[in-house]
Short mmCIF file of C-alpha atoms (C1' of nucleotides) in Angstrom, two decimals:
data_model
loop_
_atom_site.label_atom_id
_atom_site.label_comp_id
_atom_site.label_asym_id
_atom_site.label_seq_id
_atom_site.Cartn_x
_atom_site.Cartn_y
_atom_site.Cartn_z
CA MET A 24 38.24 42.77 -8.44
CA VAL A 25 39.20 39.45 -6.64
CA GLN A 26 38.22 37.62 -9.91
CA VAL A 27 40.52 39.81 -11.86
CA SER A 28 43.58 39.04 -9.73
CA GLN A 29 42.98 35.45 -9.55
CA LYS A 30 42.41 35.16 -13.29
CA GLN A 31 45.96 36.92 -13.92
CA ALA A 32 47.83 34.65 -11.65
CA LYS A 33 46.34 31.74 -13.45
CA VAL A 34 47.39 33.10 -16.86
CA THR A 35 50.98 33.88 -15.69
CA LEU A 36 51.08 30.34 -14.38
CA SER A 37 50.18 28.71 -17.55
CA GLU A 38 51.91 30.47 -20.47
CA ARG A 39 50.20 28.77 -23.53
CA LYS A 40 50.68 28.95 -27.18
CA ARG A 41 47.46 29.85 -29.09
CA GLY A 42 45.89 26.64 -30.32
CA SER A 43 47.44 24.53 -28.08
CA GLY A 44 44.77 24.33 -25.52
CA ALA A 45 42.37 21.86 -26.63
CA LYS A 46 45.33 19.57 -27.90
CA PHE A 47 46.75 19.78 -24.33
CA VAL A 48 43.35 19.11 -22.50
CA TYR A 49 42.71 16.02 -24.77
CA GLY A 50 46.17 14.70 -24.42
CA THR A 51 46.21 15.04 -20.54
CA LEU A 52 42.52 13.72 -20.21
CA ARG A 53 43.38 10.95 -22.54
CA ASP A 54 46.25 9.72 -20.55
CA GLU A 55 44.36 10.00 -17.58
CA ILE A 56 41.62 8.00 -18.66
CA LEU A 57 43.89 5.01 -20.17
CA ASP A 58 45.78 5.06 -16.81
CA LEU A 59 42.54 4.76 -14.86
CA ARG A 60 43.35 7.72 -12.94
CA LEU A 61 40.03 8.71 -14.12
CA ARG A 62 37.82 6.00 -13.28
CA PRO A 63 35.49 4.45 -15.68
CA GLY A 64 31.89 5.82 -14.95
CA SER A 65 33.18 8.81 -13.05
CA PRO A 66 31.47 11.98 -14.07
CA ILE A 67 33.28 14.78 -15.73
CA ASP A 68 32.49 18.34 -14.77
CA GLU A 69 33.40 21.00 -17.49
CA VAL A 70 33.66 24.00 -15.20
CA GLN A 71 35.81 21.99 -12.77
CA LEU A 72 38.22 20.98 -15.64
CA ALA A 73 38.18 24.52 -16.89
CA GLU A 74 39.46 25.80 -13.41
CA ARG A 75 41.86 23.06 -13.28
CA PHE A 76 43.56 23.71 -16.56
CA GLY A 77 43.15 27.56 -16.06
CA MET A 78 41.15 28.11 -19.27
CA SER A 79 37.60 28.87 -20.42
CA ARG A 80 35.23 25.80 -21.15
CA THR A 81 35.58 26.22 -24.88
CA PRO A 82 38.70 24.17 -25.20
CA ILE A 83 37.74 21.71 -22.65
CA ARG A 84 34.51 21.19 -24.52
CA GLU A 85 36.47 20.48 -27.87
CA ALA A 86 38.74 18.05 -25.91
CA LEU A 87 35.72 16.08 -24.60
CA VAL A 88 34.05 16.23 -28.08
CA ARG A 89 37.25 14.52 -29.46
CA LEU A 90 37.52 12.00 -26.66
CA ALA A 91 33.94 11.09 -27.29
CA GLY A 92 34.81 10.39 -30.81
CA ASP A 93 37.47 8.07 -29.58
CA GLY A 94 34.89 6.33 -27.37
CA LEU A 95 36.73 7.09 -24.16
CA VAL A 96 34.02 9.49 -22.81
CA GLU A 97 30.28 9.04 -23.00
CA THR A 98 27.95 12.10 -23.32
CA LEU A 99 24.48 12.24 -21.96
CA PRO A 100 22.42 14.77 -23.87
CA ASN A 101 22.08 17.88 -21.95
CA ARG A 102 23.39 16.25 -18.86
CA SER A 103 26.79 15.11 -17.74
CA THR A 104 29.56 13.31 -19.64
CA MET A 105 31.58 10.46 -17.91
CA VAL A 106 34.50 8.41 -18.37
CA ALA A 107 33.48 5.42 -20.60
CA ASN A 108 33.05 2.08 -18.91
CA ILE A 109 34.83 -1.16 -19.56
CA ASP A 110 32.34 -3.23 -20.97
CA ALA A 111 32.64 -6.70 -19.82
CA LEU A 112 30.07 -8.07 -22.22
CA GLY A 113 32.24 -6.70 -25.04
CA LEU A 114 35.26 -8.62 -24.20
CA PRO A 115 34.84 -11.40 -26.84
CA ALA A 116 34.42 -8.69 -29.55
CA PHE A 117 37.67 -7.34 -28.28
CA TYR A 118 39.44 -10.63 -28.43
CA ASP A 119 38.51 -11.02 -31.96
CA ALA A 120 39.38 -7.70 -33.02
CA ILE A 121 43.00 -7.59 -31.39
CA THR A 122 43.74 -11.02 -32.56
CA LEU A 123 42.70 -10.28 -36.11
CA MET A 124 44.68 -6.81 -36.05
CA TYR A 125 47.66 -8.18 -34.60
CA ARG A 126 47.73 -10.86 -37.21
CA VAL A 127 47.10 -8.37 -40.11
CA THR A 128 49.32 -5.60 -39.05
CA THR A 129 52.20 -7.99 -38.38
CA ARG A 130 52.05 -9.55 -41.79
CA LEU A 131 51.86 -6.21 -43.62
CA ALA A 132 54.70 -5.18 -41.49
CA ALA A 133 56.76 -8.26 -43.03
CA GLN A 134 55.66 -7.17 -46.35
CA HIS A 135 56.08 -3.20 -46.36
CA HIS A 136 58.52 -2.65 -43.58
CA GLN A 137 61.49 -0.34 -44.43
CA PRO A 138 65.08 -0.48 -42.64
CA ASP A 139 64.25 2.42 -39.96
CA ASP A 140 60.96 0.67 -39.07
CA LEU A 141 62.90 -2.17 -37.58
CA GLU A 142 65.10 -0.11 -35.82
CA ARG A 143 62.32 1.73 -34.02
CA ILE A 144 60.82 -1.54 -33.33
CA ARG A 145 63.90 -3.01 -31.73
CA LEU A 146 64.56 0.15 -29.62
CA LEU A 147 61.07 -0.37 -28.22
CA GLN A 148 61.75 -3.98 -27.48
CA ASP A 149 64.82 -2.87 -25.46
CA ASP A 150 62.72 -0.74 -23.56
CA TYR A 151 60.35 -3.61 -22.96
CA ALA A 152 62.99 -5.93 -21.76
CA ASN A 153 64.30 -3.20 -19.37
CA ALA A 154 60.99 -2.69 -18.00
CA ALA A 155 60.42 -6.36 -17.60
CA THR A 156 63.68 -6.92 -15.79
CA SER A 157 63.23 -3.98 -13.36
CA ARG A 158 59.53 -5.46 -12.65
CA LYS A 159 57.86 -2.37 -13.81
CA ALA A 160 54.57 -3.63 -14.96
CA LEU A 161 52.83 -0.28 -15.80
CA ASP A 162 56.01 0.58 -17.85
CA MET A 163 55.55 -2.69 -19.59
CA ILE A 164 52.07 -2.15 -20.34
CA SER A 165 52.67 1.11 -21.89
CA VAL A 166 55.83 -0.05 -24.16
CA ASN A 167 53.99 -3.07 -25.20
CA ARG A 168 51.55 -0.71 -26.67
CA ASP A 169 54.02 1.25 -28.52
CA PHE A 170 55.64 -1.90 -29.65
CA HIS A 171 52.69 -3.22 -31.44
CA ALA A 172 51.81 0.38 -32.70
CA ALA A 173 55.10 0.75 -34.41
CA ILE A 174 54.61 -2.81 -36.20
CA ALA A 175 51.35 -1.45 -37.15
CA GLU A 176 52.75 1.50 -38.62
CA ALA A 177 55.43 -0.49 -40.42
CA GLY A 178 52.57 -1.99 -42.19
CA ARG A 179 51.50 1.05 -43.76
CA ASN A 180 47.64 0.81 -43.69
CA PRO A 181 46.33 3.83 -41.96
CA TYR A 182 42.91 2.06 -41.57
CA PHE A 183 44.42 -0.97 -39.70
CA THR A 184 46.90 1.22 -37.71
CA THR A 185 44.13 3.29 -36.60
CA LEU A 186 41.87 0.41 -35.37
CA THR A 187 44.93 -1.28 -33.69
CA LEU A 188 45.72 1.73 -31.73
CA ARG A 189 42.37 2.31 -30.55
CA LEU A 190 42.34 -1.45 -29.51
CA LEU A 191 45.74 -1.19 -27.89
CA ASP A 192 44.45 1.72 -25.72
CA GLU A 193 41.47 -0.32 -24.72
CA GLY A 194 43.67 -3.09 -23.90
CA ARG A 195 45.83 -0.53 -21.77
CA ARG A 196 42.89 0.05 -19.73
CA ILE A 197 41.94 -3.34 -19.10
CA LEU A 198 45.47 -4.51 -18.22
CA ARG A 199 45.76 -1.46 -15.67
CA LEU A 200 42.66 -2.81 -14.17
CA TYR A 201 44.50 -6.17 -13.89
CA TYR A 202 47.81 -5.12 -12.73
CA GLN A 203 46.32 -2.73 -10.10
CA SER A 204 44.30 -5.40 -8.52
CA PHE A 205 46.72 -8.13 -8.58
CA ASP A 206 50.48 -8.93 -8.56
CA ASP A 207 52.99 -6.77 -10.52
CA ARG A 208 54.64 -9.66 -12.54
CA LEU A 209 54.26 -10.12 -16.22
CA PRO A 210 55.53 -13.31 -17.92
CA GLN A 211 58.77 -13.28 -19.43
CA GLU A 212 57.32 -15.29 -22.40
CA TYR A 213 56.26 -12.04 -23.74
CA ILE A 214 59.82 -10.85 -24.41
CA GLU A 215 60.72 -14.07 -26.35
CA GLU A 216 57.54 -13.79 -28.42
CA HIS A 217 58.48 -10.24 -29.34
CA GLU A 218 61.89 -11.29 -30.29
CA ALA A 219 60.66 -13.98 -32.69
CA ILE A 220 57.83 -11.41 -34.27
CA ILE A 221 60.57 -9.07 -34.97
CA ALA A 222 62.87 -11.91 -36.56
CA ALA A 223 60.01 -12.90 -38.63
CA ILE A 224 59.16 -9.31 -39.82
CA ALA A 225 63.02 -8.87 -40.77
CA ALA A 226 62.82 -12.18 -42.67
CA ARG A 227 59.81 -11.11 -44.68
CA ASP A 228 58.27 -14.38 -43.65
CA VAL A 229 54.46 -13.53 -43.77
CA ALA A 230 53.01 -16.79 -42.88
CA LEU A 231 55.45 -17.15 -39.80
CA CYS A 232 54.38 -13.64 -38.82
CA ASP A 233 50.77 -14.65 -38.96
CA ASP A 234 51.16 -17.48 -36.69
CA LEU A 235 53.40 -15.83 -34.10
CA ALA A 236 51.07 -12.75 -33.94
CA ARG A 237 47.94 -15.20 -33.47
CA ALA A 238 49.91 -17.10 -30.63
CA HIS A 239 50.92 -13.82 -29.23
CA ALA A 240 47.23 -12.41 -29.13
CA ASP A 241 46.13 -15.85 -27.59
CA GLN A 242 48.65 -15.22 -24.76
CA ILE A 243 47.08 -11.95 -23.99
CA VAL A 244 43.55 -13.11 -24.41
CA HIS A 245 44.22 -15.94 -22.08
CA GLN A 246 45.80 -13.61 -19.67
CA ILE A 247 42.82 -11.22 -19.57
CA GLN A 248 40.31 -14.10 -19.10
CA GLN A 249 42.27 -15.52 -16.33
CA LEU A 250 41.96 -11.99 -14.64
CA PHE A 251 38.19 -12.20 -15.07
CA SER A 252 37.78 -15.65 -13.51
CA ARG A 253 40.12 -14.83 -10.86
CA ASP A 254 38.16 -11.89 -10.05
CA GLN A 255 34.96 -13.89 -10.00
CA ARG A 256 36.44 -16.43 -7.39
CA GLN A 257 37.77 -13.72 -5.19
CA ASN A 258 34.20 -12.00 -5.17
CA ILE A 259 32.76 -15.69 -4.34
CA ALA A 260 35.11 -16.32 -1.51
CA LEU A 261 34.40 -12.88 0.29
CA MET Y 1113 29.05 21.15 -63.74
CA VAL Y 1114 27.00 21.90 -60.97
CA GLN Y 1115 28.57 24.55 -58.73
CA VAL Y 1116 26.50 24.56 -55.63
CA SER Y 1117 28.60 26.22 -52.79
CA GLN Y 1118 26.90 29.63 -53.20
CA LYS Y 1119 23.25 28.30 -53.08
CA GLN Y 1120 23.29 25.67 -50.34
CA ALA Y 1121 20.06 24.82 -49.13
CA LYS Y 1122 19.30 27.42 -46.16
CA VAL Y 1123 18.18 25.87 -43.13
CA THR Y 1124 15.17 27.26 -41.28
CA LEU Y 1125 15.27 26.50 -37.57
CA SER Y 1126 12.92 28.68 -35.72
CA GLU Y 1127 12.10 25.75 -33.66
CA ARG Y 1128 15.30 23.88 -32.93
CA LYS Y 1129 15.61 21.75 -29.84
CA ARG Y 1130 18.38 22.62 -27.52
CA GLY Y 1131 21.31 20.23 -28.12
CA SER Y 1132 20.44 19.36 -31.74
CA GLY Y 1133 22.36 22.09 -33.30
CA ALA Y 1134 25.82 20.42 -33.62
CA LYS Y 1135 24.46 17.11 -34.48
CA PHE Y 1136 22.53 18.53 -37.23
CA VAL Y 1137 25.15 20.35 -38.79
CA TYR Y 1138 27.41 17.33 -38.35
CA GLY Y 1139 24.97 15.30 -40.05
CA THR Y 1140 24.28 17.58 -42.95
CA LEU Y 1141 27.88 18.46 -43.55
CA ARG Y 1142 28.95 14.59 -43.46
CA ASP Y 1143 26.24 13.88 -46.17
CA GLU Y 1144 27.27 16.81 -48.28
CA ILE Y 1145 31.00 15.69 -48.02
CA LEU Y 1146 29.97 12.00 -48.86
CA ASP Y 1147 27.91 13.03 -51.72
CA LEU Y 1148 30.66 15.18 -53.08
CA ARG Y 1149 28.31 18.07 -53.06
CA LEU Y 1150 31.32 19.45 -50.77
CA ARG Y 1151 34.12 18.97 -53.10
CA PRO Y 1152 37.47 17.46 -51.81
CA GLY Y 1153 39.98 19.98 -50.76
CA SER Y 1154 37.45 22.83 -50.65
CA PRO Y 1155 37.89 25.25 -48.00
CA ILE Y 1156 35.41 25.50 -45.19
CA ASP Y 1157 34.47 28.95 -43.48
CA GLU Y 1158 33.12 28.77 -40.07
CA VAL Y 1159 31.39 32.01 -40.34
CA GLN Y 1160 29.72 31.30 -43.63
CA LEU Y 1161 28.33 28.02 -42.06
CA ALA Y 1162 27.12 29.83 -39.19
CA GLU Y 1163 25.42 32.04 -41.41
CA ARG Y 1164 23.91 29.40 -43.57
CA PHE Y 1165 22.64 27.34 -40.48
CA GLY Y 1166 21.54 30.33 -38.54
CA MET Y 1167 23.37 29.66 -35.55
CA SER Y 1168 26.45 30.82 -33.86
CA ARG Y 1169 29.97 29.28 -34.60
CA THR Y 1170 30.16 27.30 -31.54
CA PRO Y 1171 28.01 24.21 -32.74
CA ILE Y 1172 29.54 24.67 -36.10
CA ARG Y 1173 32.95 24.16 -34.55
CA GLU Y 1174 31.91 21.09 -32.55
CA ALA Y 1175 30.43 19.51 -35.82
CA LEU Y 1176 33.65 20.41 -37.53
CA VAL Y 1177 35.83 18.67 -34.86
CA ARG Y 1178 33.79 15.65 -35.12
CA LEU Y 1179 34.04 15.49 -38.87
CA ALA Y 1180 37.73 15.98 -38.18
CA GLY Y 1181 37.62 12.93 -35.96
CA ASP Y 1182 36.10 11.11 -38.75
CA GLY Y 1183 38.67 12.03 -40.99
CA LEU Y 1184 36.22 13.79 -43.26
CA VAL Y 1185 37.96 17.14 -42.67
CA GLU Y 1186 41.45 18.40 -42.27
CA THR Y 1187 42.20 21.16 -39.81
CA LEU Y 1188 45.33 23.44 -40.40
CA PRO Y 1189 46.36 25.02 -37.24
CA ASN Y 1190 45.20 28.56 -36.78
CA ARG Y 1191 44.10 28.58 -40.39
CA SER Y 1192 41.15 27.04 -42.58
CA THR Y 1193 39.71 23.67 -42.36
CA MET Y 1194 39.10 21.91 -45.60
CA VAL Y 1195 37.17 18.79 -47.06
CA ALA Y 1196 39.38 16.03 -46.97
CA ASN Y 1197 41.02 14.89 -50.20
CA ILE Y 1198 40.57 11.45 -51.59
CA ASP Y 1199 44.07 9.93 -51.57
CA ALA Y 1200 45.09 8.11 -54.57
CA LEU Y 1201 47.95 6.74 -53.16
CA GLY Y 1202 46.15 5.39 -50.36
CA LEU Y 1203 43.84 3.24 -52.41
CA PRO Y 1204 45.72 -0.29 -52.26
CA ALA Y 1205 45.49 0.35 -48.44
CA PHE Y 1206 41.85 0.72 -49.02
CA TYR Y 1207 41.50 -2.30 -51.16
CA ASP Y 1208 43.13 -4.25 -48.28
CA ALA Y 1209 40.88 -3.12 -45.76
CA ILE Y 1210 37.60 -3.12 -47.36
CA THR Y 1211 38.34 -6.80 -48.63
CA LEU Y 1212 39.25 -7.81 -45.04
CA MET Y 1213 36.40 -6.18 -43.41
CA TYR Y 1214 33.84 -7.58 -46.21
CA ARG Y 1215 35.36 -11.01 -45.10
CA VAL Y 1216 35.44 -10.73 -41.51
CA THR Y 1217 31.99 -9.07 -41.05
CA THR Y 1218 30.26 -11.41 -43.20
CA ARG Y 1219 31.78 -14.37 -41.42
CA LEU Y 1220 30.55 -13.05 -38.09
CA ALA Y 1221 27.31 -12.32 -39.51
CA ALA Y 1222 26.88 -16.13 -40.40
CA GLN Y 1223 27.70 -16.95 -36.78
CA HIS Y 1224 26.06 -14.39 -34.83
CA HIS Y 1225 23.12 -13.00 -36.88
CA GLN Y 1226 19.47 -13.26 -35.53
CA PRO Y 1227 16.20 -13.60 -37.10
CA ASP Y 1228 15.47 -9.76 -37.67
CA ASP Y 1229 19.08 -9.11 -38.87
CA LEU Y 1230 18.19 -11.24 -41.89
CA GLU Y 1231 14.92 -9.32 -42.43
CA ARG Y 1232 16.43 -6.06 -42.39
CA ILE Y 1233 19.39 -7.33 -44.89
CA ARG Y 1234 16.89 -8.67 -47.27
CA LEU Y 1235 14.90 -5.50 -47.25
CA LEU Y 1236 17.99 -3.57 -48.26
CA GLN Y 1237 18.53 -5.96 -50.84
CA ASP Y 1238 15.05 -5.31 -52.37
CA ASP Y 1239 16.01 -1.82 -52.27
CA TYR Y 1240 19.17 -2.45 -53.88
CA ALA Y 1241 17.40 -4.45 -56.77
CA ASN Y 1242 14.62 -1.74 -57.28
CA ALA Y 1243 17.34 0.98 -57.69
CA ALA Y 1244 19.42 -1.21 -60.16
CA THR Y 1245 16.22 -2.00 -62.21
CA SER Y 1246 15.67 1.61 -62.47
CA ARG Y 1247 19.12 2.64 -63.19
CA LYS Y 1248 19.67 4.91 -60.38
CA ALA Y 1249 23.13 4.64 -59.81
CA LEU Y 1250 23.50 6.89 -56.95
CA ASP Y 1251 20.85 5.25 -55.05
CA MET Y 1252 22.57 1.89 -55.61
CA ILE Y 1253 25.81 3.35 -54.20
CA SER Y 1254 24.02 4.25 -51.07
CA VAL Y 1255 21.87 1.28 -50.59
CA ASN Y 1256 24.95 -0.87 -51.21
CA ARG Y 1257 26.46 0.89 -48.29
CA ASP Y 1258 23.53 0.30 -46.03
CA PHE Y 1259 23.44 -3.52 -47.14
CA HIS Y 1260 26.94 -3.98 -45.92
CA ALA Y 1261 26.46 -2.01 -42.87
CA ALA Y 1262 23.50 -4.20 -41.76
CA ILE Y 1263 25.79 -7.18 -42.47
CA ALA Y 1264 28.48 -5.76 -40.35
CA GLU Y 1265 25.79 -5.09 -37.48
CA ALA Y 1266 24.60 -8.55 -37.64
CA GLY Y 1267 28.02 -9.40 -36.89
CA ARG Y 1268 27.97 -7.87 -33.68
CA ASN Y 1269 31.36 -6.70 -33.28
CA PRO Y 1270 31.57 -2.87 -32.85
CA TYR Y 1271 35.21 -2.48 -33.70
CA PHE Y 1272 34.88 -4.11 -36.89
CA THR Y 1273 31.52 -2.57 -37.51
CA THR Y 1274 33.02 1.20 -37.03
CA LEU Y 1275 35.84 0.49 -39.30
CA THR Y 1276 33.58 -1.03 -41.95
CA LEU Y 1277 31.27 1.82 -41.84
CA ARG Y 1278 34.25 4.05 -42.22
CA LEU Y 1279 35.45 2.07 -45.13
CA LEU Y 1280 32.14 2.02 -46.82
CA ASP Y 1281 31.56 5.96 -46.37
CA GLU Y 1282 34.94 6.34 -48.12
CA GLY Y 1283 34.03 4.05 -50.90
CA ARG Y 1284 30.95 5.95 -51.26
CA ARG Y 1285 33.03 9.13 -52.00
CA ILE Y 1286 35.18 7.35 -54.48
CA LEU Y 1287 32.14 5.70 -56.32
CA ARG Y 1288 30.54 9.00 -56.57
CA LEU Y 1289 33.41 10.40 -58.13
CA TYR Y 1290 33.03 7.72 -60.62
CA TYR Y 1291 29.54 7.42 -61.47
CA GLN Y 1292 29.64 11.55 -61.86
CA SER Y 1293 32.09 11.36 -64.53
CA PHE Y 1294 31.25 8.09 -66.48
CA ASP Y 1295 27.95 6.18 -67.21
CA ASP Y 1296 25.25 5.35 -64.98
CA ARG Y 1297 25.24 1.64 -65.13
CA LEU Y 1298 26.14 -0.93 -62.76
CA PRO Y 1299 26.64 -4.67 -63.33
CA GLN Y 1300 23.66 -6.68 -62.44
CA GLU Y 1301 26.25 -9.29 -61.05
CA TYR Y 1302 26.15 -7.68 -57.84
CA ILE Y 1303 22.58 -8.36 -57.08
CA GLU Y 1304 23.26 -12.00 -57.78
CA GLU Y 1305 26.45 -11.93 -55.39
CA HIS Y 1306 24.37 -10.26 -52.71
CA GLU Y 1307 21.81 -13.08 -52.95
CA ALA Y 1308 24.39 -15.55 -52.49
CA ILE Y 1309 25.81 -13.69 -49.48
CA ILE Y 1310 22.36 -13.50 -47.83
CA ALA Y 1311 21.82 -17.26 -48.45
CA ALA Y 1312 25.22 -18.29 -46.89
CA ILE Y 1313 24.71 -16.07 -43.93
CA ALA Y 1314 21.35 -17.67 -43.61
CA ALA Y 1315 22.68 -21.24 -43.74
CA ARG Y 1316 25.56 -20.15 -41.24
CA ASP Y 1317 28.04 -21.18 -43.57
CA VAL Y 1318 31.24 -19.40 -42.30
CA ALA Y 1319 33.59 -20.63 -45.35
CA LEU Y 1320 31.17 -19.90 -47.98
CA CYS Y 1321 30.54 -16.41 -46.66
CA ASP Y 1322 34.29 -15.79 -46.48
CA ASP Y 1323 34.78 -16.85 -50.18
CA LEU Y 1324 31.82 -14.65 -51.38
CA ALA Y 1325 32.74 -11.73 -49.58
CA ARG Y 1326 36.06 -12.02 -50.99
CA ALA Y 1327 34.97 -12.36 -54.33
CA HIS Y 1328 32.47 -9.60 -53.96
CA ALA Y 1329 35.23 -7.25 -52.60
CA ASP Y 1330 37.37 -8.21 -55.59
CA GLN Y 1331 34.71 -7.27 -57.90
CA ILE Y 1332 34.45 -3.84 -56.52
CA VAL Y 1333 38.12 -3.24 -56.23
CA HIS Y 1334 38.53 -4.27 -59.83
CA GLN Y 1335 35.70 -1.69 -60.64
CA ILE Y 1336 37.75 1.11 -58.86
CA GLN Y 1337 40.98 0.12 -60.52
CA GLN Y 1338 39.26 0.24 -63.89
CA LEU Y 1339 37.82 3.65 -63.24
CA PHE Y 1340 41.26 5.08 -62.45
CA SER Y 1341 43.00 3.48 -65.38
CA ARG Y 1342 40.23 4.86 -67.78
CA ASP Y 1343 40.85 8.29 -65.99
CA GLN Y 1344 44.45 8.15 -66.78
CA ARG Y 1345 43.82 7.26 -70.69
CA GLN Y 1346 41.32 10.14 -70.82
CA ASN Y 1347 43.89 12.56 -69.48
CA ILE Y 1348 46.50 11.41 -71.84
CA ALA Y 1349 44.19 11.53 -74.80
CA LEU Y 1350 43.45 15.29 -73.96
"C1'" DT E 841 4.48 7.47 5.40
"C1'" DG E 842 4.70 7.47 0.51
"C1'" DT E 843 3.88 9.77 -3.91
"C1'" DA E 844 2.68 13.55 -7.22
"C1'" DT E 845 4.07 18.38 -7.92
"C1'" DT E 846 6.31 22.57 -7.74
"C1'" DT E 847 10.69 24.96 -6.82
"C1'" DT E 848 15.57 25.34 -6.90
"C1'" DT E 849 20.08 23.93 -8.25
"C1'" DT E 850 23.11 22.45 -11.33
"C1'" DT E 851 25.38 22.47 -15.53
"C1'" DA E 852 25.23 21.47 -20.77
"C1'" DG E 853 24.37 24.31 -25.34
"C1'" DT E 854 24.53 28.51 -27.38
"C1'" DC E 855 25.92 33.05 -28.12
"C1'" DG E 856 28.45 37.50 -29.43
"C1'" DA E 857 32.92 39.57 -28.66
"C1'" DC E 858 37.60 39.97 -29.10
"C1'" DA E 859 42.55 38.89 -29.48
"C1'" DG E 860 46.31 36.81 -32.11
"C1'" DA E 861 48.17 34.05 -35.83
"C1'" DA E 862 48.75 33.55 -40.65
"C1'" DA E 863 47.68 35.11 -45.16
"C1'" DA E 864 46.91 38.85 -48.46
"C1'" DC E 865 48.02 43.39 -49.47
"C1'" DT E 866 50.81 47.53 -49.69
"C1'" DT E 867 54.93 50.16 -49.26
"C1'" DG E 868 59.69 51.02 -49.77
"C1'" DC E 869 64.02 50.19 -51.94
"C1'" DG E 870 67.30 47.89 -55.18
"C1'" DC W 1309 59.90 45.40 -62.42
"C1'" DG W 1310 61.44 42.18 -58.18
"C1'" DC W 1311 61.67 41.45 -53.69
"C1'" DA W 1312 61.93 42.43 -48.57
"C1'" DA W 1313 59.74 44.94 -44.86
"C1'" DG W 1314 55.91 46.77 -43.07
"C1'" DT W 1315 50.53 46.98 -42.93
"C1'" DT W 1316 46.02 45.57 -43.33
"C1'" DT W 1317 42.69 41.91 -43.53
"C1'" DT W 1318 40.81 37.36 -42.77
"C1'" DC W 1319 39.64 33.86 -39.88
"C1'" DT W 1320 40.33 30.64 -36.15
"C1'" DG W 1321 41.03 29.97 -30.82
"C1'" DT W 1322 39.39 31.50 -26.55
"C1'" DC W 1323 36.63 33.92 -23.24
"C1'" DG W 1324 32.73 35.18 -20.17
"C1'" DA W 1325 27.76 35.57 -20.00
"C1'" DC W 1326 23.28 33.78 -20.80
"C1'" DT W 1327 19.48 30.09 -21.60
"C1'" DA W 1328 17.30 26.15 -20.87
"C1'" DA W 1329 17.20 21.14 -19.81
"C1'" DA W 1330 17.42 17.70 -16.41
"C1'" DA W 1331 18.26 16.42 -11.96
"C1'" DA W 1332 17.82 17.38 -6.68
"C1'" DA W 1333 15.34 19.34 -3.31
"C1'" DA W 1334 11.30 21.11 -1.16
"C1'" DT W 1335 6.56 21.16 -0.82
"C1'" DA W 1336 1.77 19.58 -0.99
"C1'" DC W 1337 -1.31 16.03 -0.86
"C1'" DA W 1338 -3.50 11.37 -0.09
#
DNA sequence: TGTATTTTTTTAGTCGACAGAAAACTTGCG
DNA sequence: CGCAAGTTTTCTGTCGACTAAAAAAATACA
């Protein structure tokens, strides 16, 4: 009897459309994982999530399966699933991949972009500048992702777009880690680099896009590398 | 024409391990989709699959969710899910992607390979040669995939490996389409090209790897392009 | 006290059932 | 006949319950 009344209360609380359950859970958990609100390595309990979202385990399960497909969650057979760890040893591979994807997507954007692509990209760049001037580092991280995602879209190659998105998300996690533990300032340089990239895409200058994208990627890689070396020093100092 | 959908191999699983259900269904369906035993665009009925595999819909569902993540299956909300189509308009993007991945994975293999990597690759090349001399085109297709997958593995970059695998699988579908409707011979050239690639990797000659991989990719792209132009001519002739 | 073995607890994998959304079919009206 | 409204059918999305695998706890034994 108690169970019935509780359940009804929860159902009225969350009036959902059929078929949206798993998608909603997927999106929510994905955001939380990428924002590090769910810490890497922390265990995920299906029953707990089911209670939290006010639904049965089935849609929760589907969301977890999809997250596992994205590599955001690791599932141990018959035992718990946990938030994927950030693999420090895999960082060089990450650097290689994001650098190549920046280059190739920017090149393709120069070749295949259409007018409204550029408009979208410029709007995002405005958002980025705003976030930068108001010193909102976390916003900058997220807008930066959208900026490069838009460039990838303009390149019109789904294979590259997918991989780029995945890398950007992975990078978002790493950068969160960074700006959480250290200061909240990002170099203004990025804004200028972005501007230059936009201009090169608009001019359809493939070679210049390549150069700029490579330099931009190098910047970010360098930034992350600094993070890790700084981290080390601090540990030693303690 | 072989119409198999009614008489798919029924699976006896009186002794199934717990937790293997979804994985087994995933693997089986994946193979059938890549081999075109399940035709692109054909609908997938969960209940039917549940009967065929002798299990409930739950593990079937999980397998389908994973296949959707791989892009091998398309799900319409609240309505049927179907085998993903081969998108002819997306072929140029495919060419770009597979060419770049061939190049970058082969380069990385030259840099990062270890002794047993080369051994594995050479064994697969033997398999490939055997399949070629005995004129087994379908075997060649599948071994060719494994060959390049092994090279990607030797490059030790999970991001590139994942994308390469996906592209190789996509290519497997396209080639099946080809060798199903036309002749069963593949140019011997491929064997020699493979040999040259192996040698270049062993010599850790990055620049040569790049050239060879690019040429190899061009070959395959050219082959597929021929397929589609031939297809067109036939349609017009009829 | 430390280790091997049994028992308990936790929690993932599976099942059968039902409800709701979309398609397929039927009916009513011009 | 042709089409709009209503009805039935089909099949997915979700649920609660059950089962079994693995971890944690308890016990036995040296």
